[in-house]
Short mmCIF file of C-alpha atoms in Angstrom, two decimals:
data_model
loop_
_atom_site.label_atom_id
_atom_site.label_comp_id
_atom_site.label_asym_id
_atom_site.label_seq_id
_atom_site.Cartn_x
_atom_site.Cartn_y
_atom_site.Cartn_z
CA MET R 1 3.50 -15.04 22.89
CA ASN R 2 4.62 -11.75 21.35
CA PHE R 3 2.52 -10.42 18.50
CA ASP R 4 3.21 -7.35 16.38
CA PRO R 5 0.17 -5.12 17.03
CA ARG R 6 0.46 -3.63 13.54
CA ILE R 7 -0.42 -6.94 11.92
CA THR R 8 -2.34 -8.74 14.67
CA PRO R 9 -6.10 -8.13 14.91
CA VAL R 10 -6.34 -7.82 18.67
CA ARG R 11 -7.51 -5.18 21.16
CA PRO R 12 -8.13 -5.59 24.89
CA ASP R 13 -11.86 -5.89 24.18
CA LEU R 14 -11.83 -7.74 20.86
CA ALA R 15 -9.74 -10.12 18.77
CA ALA R 16 -10.02 -12.33 15.72
CA ALA R 17 -11.40 -15.78 16.46
CA HIS R 18 -8.28 -17.52 15.14
CA LEU R 19 -6.33 -15.97 18.02
CA ARG R 20 -8.45 -17.63 20.69
CA GLY R 21 -6.21 -19.42 23.15
CA LYS R 22 -3.15 -17.51 21.95
CA ILE R 23 -3.91 -14.04 23.24
CA ALA R 24 -6.13 -12.37 25.85
CA ALA R 25 -9.23 -10.44 24.83
CA GLU R 26 -12.73 -9.95 26.21
CA ARG R 27 -14.37 -11.50 23.14
CA PHE R 28 -13.43 -13.15 19.86
CA VAL R 29 -15.23 -12.77 16.51
CA GLU R 30 -14.94 -14.54 13.17
CA GLY R 31 -14.91 -11.42 11.01
CA THR R 32 -16.54 -10.70 7.66
CA GLU R 33 -14.69 -10.29 4.38
CA GLN R 34 -15.29 -6.94 2.70
CA GLU R 35 -13.91 -5.26 -0.42
CA VAL R 36 -12.59 -1.71 -0.82
CA VAL R 37 -14.86 -0.07 -3.39
CA ILE R 38 -13.35 3.42 -3.60
CA GLY R 39 -10.04 4.37 -5.19
CA ILE R 40 -8.09 4.86 -1.97
CA ALA R 41 -9.34 4.14 1.55
CA PRO R 42 -7.45 5.33 4.65
CA LEU R 43 -6.50 2.88 7.37
CA ARG R 44 -6.20 4.88 10.59
CA LYS R 45 -4.94 4.26 14.10
CA GLU R 46 -8.21 5.30 15.69
CA PRO R 47 -11.81 5.68 14.44
CA SER R 48 -11.46 9.36 13.57
CA HIS R 49 -10.64 11.39 10.47
CA GLN R 50 -8.07 13.22 12.60
CA ALA R 51 -6.29 10.02 13.67
CA PRO R 52 -2.84 9.22 12.21
CA LEU R 53 -2.84 7.50 8.83
CA LEU R 54 -1.25 4.05 9.15
CA THR R 55 -1.52 3.02 5.52
CA GLN R 56 -3.98 3.00 2.65
CA ALA R 57 -6.05 0.27 1.04
CA LEU R 58 -6.54 0.41 -2.71
CA CYS R 59 -9.70 -0.37 -4.65
CA GLY R 60 -10.29 -4.09 -4.95
CA GLU R 61 -8.39 -5.02 -1.80
CA ARG R 62 -10.07 -7.45 0.58
CA VAL R 63 -10.37 -6.69 4.28
CA MET R 64 -11.47 -8.85 7.20
CA ILE R 65 -13.75 -6.67 9.32
CA TYR R 66 -14.24 -7.57 12.97
CA GLU R 67 -16.29 -4.60 14.17
CA THR R 68 -18.23 -1.64 12.79
CA ASP R 69 -19.08 1.09 15.29
CA GLU R 70 -22.06 3.44 15.44
CA GLU R 71 -20.02 6.27 13.90
CA GLY R 72 -19.42 4.35 10.68
CA TRP R 73 -15.87 3.13 11.31
CA ALA R 74 -14.86 -0.46 10.60
CA TRP R 75 -11.98 -2.16 12.41
CA GLY R 76 -10.20 -4.91 10.55
CA GLN R 77 -7.17 -6.35 8.80
CA LEU R 78 -6.03 -5.96 5.20
CA LYS R 79 -5.58 -9.33 3.54
CA SER R 80 -2.76 -8.09 1.28
CA ASP R 81 -0.20 -7.21 3.97
CA ASN R 82 -2.08 -7.98 7.23
CA TYR R 83 -2.09 -4.38 8.46
CA VAL R 84 -4.71 -3.64 11.14
CA GLY R 85 -6.64 -0.44 11.70
CA TRP R 86 -9.84 1.56 11.28
CA MET R 87 -11.44 2.36 7.92
CA PRO R 88 -14.58 4.27 6.93
CA ALA R 89 -17.27 1.61 6.55
CA SER R 90 -18.61 3.59 3.59
CA ALA R 91 -15.49 2.54 1.65
CA LEU R 92 -16.44 -1.14 1.94
CA LEU R 93 -18.99 -3.54 0.50
CA ALA R 94 -19.43 -7.29 0.38
CA PRO R 95 -17.27 -8.64 -2.48
CA GLN R 96 -19.17 -8.63 -5.77
CA ALA R 97 -16.76 -10.47 -8.05
CA GLU R 98 -13.14 -11.53 -8.19
CA PRO R 99 -10.91 -8.87 -9.77
CA THR R 100 -9.83 -9.56 -13.34
CA HIS R 101 -7.57 -6.56 -13.99
CA ARG R 102 -5.17 -4.26 -12.22
CA VAL R 103 -4.50 -0.59 -12.87
CA SER R 104 -1.18 -0.34 -14.73
CA ALA R 105 -1.19 3.46 -15.15
CA LEU R 106 0.10 5.68 -12.36
CA ARG R 107 -3.53 6.70 -11.91
CA THR R 108 -6.72 6.62 -13.95
CA LEU R 109 -10.34 7.75 -13.75
CA ILE R 110 -13.69 6.00 -13.51
CA PHE R 111 -16.50 7.46 -15.60
CA PRO R 112 -20.19 6.75 -14.89
CA GLY R 113 -20.94 5.95 -18.54
CA PRO R 114 -19.37 5.32 -21.95
CA SER R 115 -17.95 8.82 -22.45
CA ILE R 116 -14.81 10.51 -21.18
CA LYS R 117 -16.75 13.79 -21.26
CA LEU R 118 -18.80 12.69 -18.25
CA PRO R 119 -17.65 13.89 -14.80
CA PRO R 120 -15.52 11.08 -13.32
CA THR R 121 -16.84 9.44 -10.19
CA ASP R 122 -13.49 8.39 -8.73
CA ALA R 123 -9.80 7.93 -9.45
CA LEU R 124 -7.91 4.66 -9.25
CA PRO R 125 -4.22 4.40 -8.32
CA LEU R 126 -1.57 2.08 -9.70
CA GLU R 127 -2.21 -1.50 -8.47
CA ALA R 128 -5.89 -0.95 -7.71
CA LYS R 129 -7.92 -3.95 -8.85
CA VAL R 130 -11.23 -4.14 -10.72
CA ALA R 131 -13.55 -6.79 -12.11
CA ILE R 132 -14.15 -6.12 -15.82
CA ILE R 133 -17.21 -7.63 -17.50
CA ARG R 134 -16.88 -6.21 -21.02
CA GLN R 135 -15.22 -3.55 -23.15
CA ASP R 136 -17.17 -0.62 -24.62
CA ASP R 137 -14.93 0.80 -27.36
CA SER R 138 -11.88 2.20 -25.55
CA LEU R 139 -13.46 1.89 -22.09
CA ALA R 140 -13.56 -1.24 -19.92
CA VAL R 141 -16.77 -1.69 -17.93
CA THR R 142 -16.53 -2.83 -14.32
CA VAL R 143 -18.99 -5.12 -12.58
CA ALA R 144 -20.19 -2.03 -10.69
CA GLY R 145 -20.92 -0.20 -13.96
CA GLY R 146 -17.94 2.13 -14.00
CA HIS R 147 -16.06 2.85 -17.22
CA VAL R 148 -12.24 2.85 -17.11
CA PRO R 149 -9.82 3.55 -19.99
CA ALA R 150 -8.85 0.07 -21.16
CA ARG R 151 -5.30 1.15 -21.95
CA HIS R 152 -4.81 1.93 -18.25
CA LEU R 153 -5.55 -1.67 -17.25
CA ALA R 154 -3.67 -4.94 -17.46
CA PRO R 155 -4.78 -8.53 -16.76
CA LEU R 156 -4.58 -9.34 -13.08
CA ASN R 157 -1.93 -12.01 -13.60
CA SER R 158 0.35 -9.70 -15.61
CA LYS R 159 3.34 -8.23 -13.82
CA GLU R 160 5.79 -5.39 -14.31
CA SER R 161 9.34 -6.58 -14.94
CA ASP R 162 11.36 -3.83 -13.23
CA PHE R 163 10.33 -2.56 -9.80
CA VAL R 164 12.93 0.22 -9.90
CA ALA R 165 11.36 1.59 -13.08
CA VAL R 166 7.97 1.47 -11.36
CA ALA R 167 9.37 3.48 -8.43
CA GLU R 168 10.86 6.04 -10.83
CA ARG R 169 7.39 6.77 -12.18
CA PHE R 170 6.56 8.31 -8.79
CA VAL R 171 9.28 10.99 -8.92
CA GLY R 172 7.78 14.27 -7.75
CA THR R 173 4.88 12.62 -5.89
CA PRO R 174 4.25 14.44 -2.58
CA TYR R 175 5.46 12.76 0.58
CA LEU R 176 2.56 11.46 2.68
CA TRP R 177 3.02 9.44 5.83
CA GLY R 178 1.10 6.21 5.25
CA GLY R 179 0.47 7.01 1.58
CA LYS R 180 0.51 4.44 -1.24
CA SER R 181 -0.43 6.35 -4.39
CA SER R 182 0.71 9.09 -6.76
CA LEU R 183 -1.37 11.55 -4.72
CA GLY R 184 0.97 10.95 -1.79
CA ILE R 185 3.33 8.18 -0.73
CA ASP R 186 5.89 7.36 1.95
CA CYS R 187 9.22 5.54 1.73
CA SER R 188 8.02 2.03 2.52
CA GLY R 189 4.81 2.56 0.55
CA LEU R 190 6.91 3.31 -2.52
CA VAL R 191 8.85 0.07 -2.07
CA GLN R 192 5.70 -1.95 -1.41
CA VAL R 193 3.77 -0.64 -4.42
CA ALA R 194 6.76 -1.02 -6.77
CA LEU R 195 7.44 -4.59 -5.67
CA SER R 196 3.76 -5.53 -5.66
CA ALA R 197 3.47 -4.36 -9.28
CA CYS R 198 6.11 -6.98 -10.09
CA GLY R 199 4.33 -9.71 -8.17
CA ILE R 200 6.73 -9.64 -5.22
CA ALA R 201 5.04 -9.82 -1.81
CA CYS R 202 6.21 -7.03 0.45
CA PRO R 203 5.41 -6.05 4.05
CA ARG R 204 4.20 -2.51 4.72
CA ASP R 205 6.77 -0.89 7.04
CA SER R 206 10.49 -0.42 6.48
CA ASP R 207 11.56 -2.48 9.51
CA MET R 208 9.38 -5.36 8.30
CA GLN R 209 10.85 -5.01 4.81
CA GLU R 210 14.41 -5.09 6.13
CA ALA R 211 13.64 -8.28 8.04
CA ALA R 212 11.80 -10.05 5.22
CA LEU R 213 13.15 -8.99 1.83
CA GLY R 214 16.15 -10.22 -0.12
CA GLN R 215 19.62 -11.01 1.13
CA PRO R 216 22.02 -8.79 3.10
CA ILE R 217 24.91 -7.21 1.20
CA SER R 218 27.50 -4.55 1.94
CA LEU R 219 26.92 -0.90 1.10
CA ALA R 220 30.20 -0.95 -0.85
CA GLY R 221 28.69 -3.39 -3.35
CA LEU R 222 25.56 -1.31 -4.02
CA GLN R 223 23.73 -2.10 -7.28
CA ARG R 224 20.54 -0.99 -8.96
CA GLY R 225 17.53 -2.36 -7.09
CA ASP R 226 19.22 -2.80 -3.72
CA LEU R 227 17.28 -1.50 -0.73
CA ILE R 228 19.09 0.76 1.73
CA PHE R 229 17.66 0.87 5.24
CA TRP R 230 17.91 3.31 8.10
CA LYS R 231 15.81 3.26 11.27
CA GLY R 232 12.34 4.09 10.02
CA HIS R 233 13.40 4.67 6.42
CA VAL R 234 14.18 2.88 3.16
CA ALA R 235 15.54 3.95 -0.22
CA ILE R 236 16.02 2.13 -3.53
CA ALA R 237 19.43 2.26 -5.16
CA LEU R 238 19.47 3.31 -8.82
CA GLY R 239 23.09 2.27 -9.05
CA ARG R 240 26.25 2.66 -7.04
CA ASN R 241 25.91 6.43 -6.67
CA SER R 242 22.23 7.41 -6.71
CA MET R 243 18.99 6.41 -5.01
CA ILE R 244 15.28 7.14 -5.09
CA HIS R 245 13.11 7.51 -2.00
CA ALA R 246 10.02 9.25 -0.67
CA ASN R 247 11.32 11.46 2.09
CA ALA R 248 10.35 14.34 4.36
CA PHE R 249 13.43 16.41 3.45
CA HIS R 250 12.30 16.90 -0.14
CA MET R 251 8.64 16.29 0.86
CA ALA R 252 8.45 14.23 -2.32
CA VAL R 253 9.75 11.17 -4.09
CA ALA R 254 13.21 12.32 -5.16
CA ILE R 255 16.38 11.04 -6.76
CA GLU R 256 19.62 12.13 -5.11
CA PRO R 257 23.25 11.03 -4.75
CA VAL R 258 23.69 8.24 -2.22
CA ALA R 259 26.59 10.08 -0.56
CA GLU R 260 24.52 13.23 -0.15
CA GLY R 261 21.61 11.37 1.38
CA LEU R 262 23.86 9.35 3.69
CA ALA R 263 25.56 12.51 4.90
CA ARG R 264 22.29 14.32 5.60
CA ILE R 265 20.68 11.39 7.37
CA GLY R 266 23.88 10.70 9.26
CA ALA R 267 24.01 14.31 10.45
CA ALA R 268 20.58 13.73 11.98
CA GLY R 269 22.06 10.88 14.00
CA THR R 270 20.84 7.94 11.95
CA GLN R 271 23.12 5.42 10.27
CA VAL R 272 22.46 2.74 7.67
CA THR R 273 21.17 -0.41 9.40
CA GLY R 274 21.33 -2.70 6.39
CA VAL R 275 21.30 -3.16 2.64
CA ARG R 276 19.23 -5.90 1.04
CA ARG R 277 19.35 -7.28 -2.48
CA ILE R 278 16.09 -8.51 -4.03
CA LYS R 279 16.75 -11.78 -5.87
#
């Protein structure tokens, strides 16, 4: 059987137990569920800080960990989008409580006590998740004792209504391969975060998104919210004539005319592979 290595927890020496009999590996393990307990945790291709960034896991995400090495790297699979890679084990702990709220601001801060004058201990990106146990004036207190501005949170079951508007909030954010926050984001990360904020499940990479999301339409019928795909790239239409995307030309999330972007990308030898409309 053919498995996508990006979303299949298998290596020649190790694989998840549920793959036993389906794939070859030296040993199979059950895995242990862990929770991301820092604002943003890198998921890398190899157990090294110099290894390519595959994606990022946000605070509150659950991860199935299958191995932790002696250097403090944990190999596992994100439960949100099934991506597989290596994370710093220091970013993980056993789950303490189910999240109750999500971060609705582009980013916010965690303070160690009930005062915004205290030095913050971490920053949380949009769509990070926290378990809130009480409110202390204008600050919500997490199960871990952190204090977060309550106005920057929303109940976990609340959803944004317009994923394009969510994407527009990232304009000017630096381009970062594998990024998923306002500190740095890539093209498919922008689409994934924007759709996730609206409660729409979305794969991580642009080729996965093109295969899984919406219905195919023609470029001539482009409307706001349509996704335009090239090989290795995706943009969100703002209407018939403009689009927003995180891209390496601007090195940022930028809005530009569709015709201009098509011409530039076409000059580099890449043509549109599809347009999908999110229902």
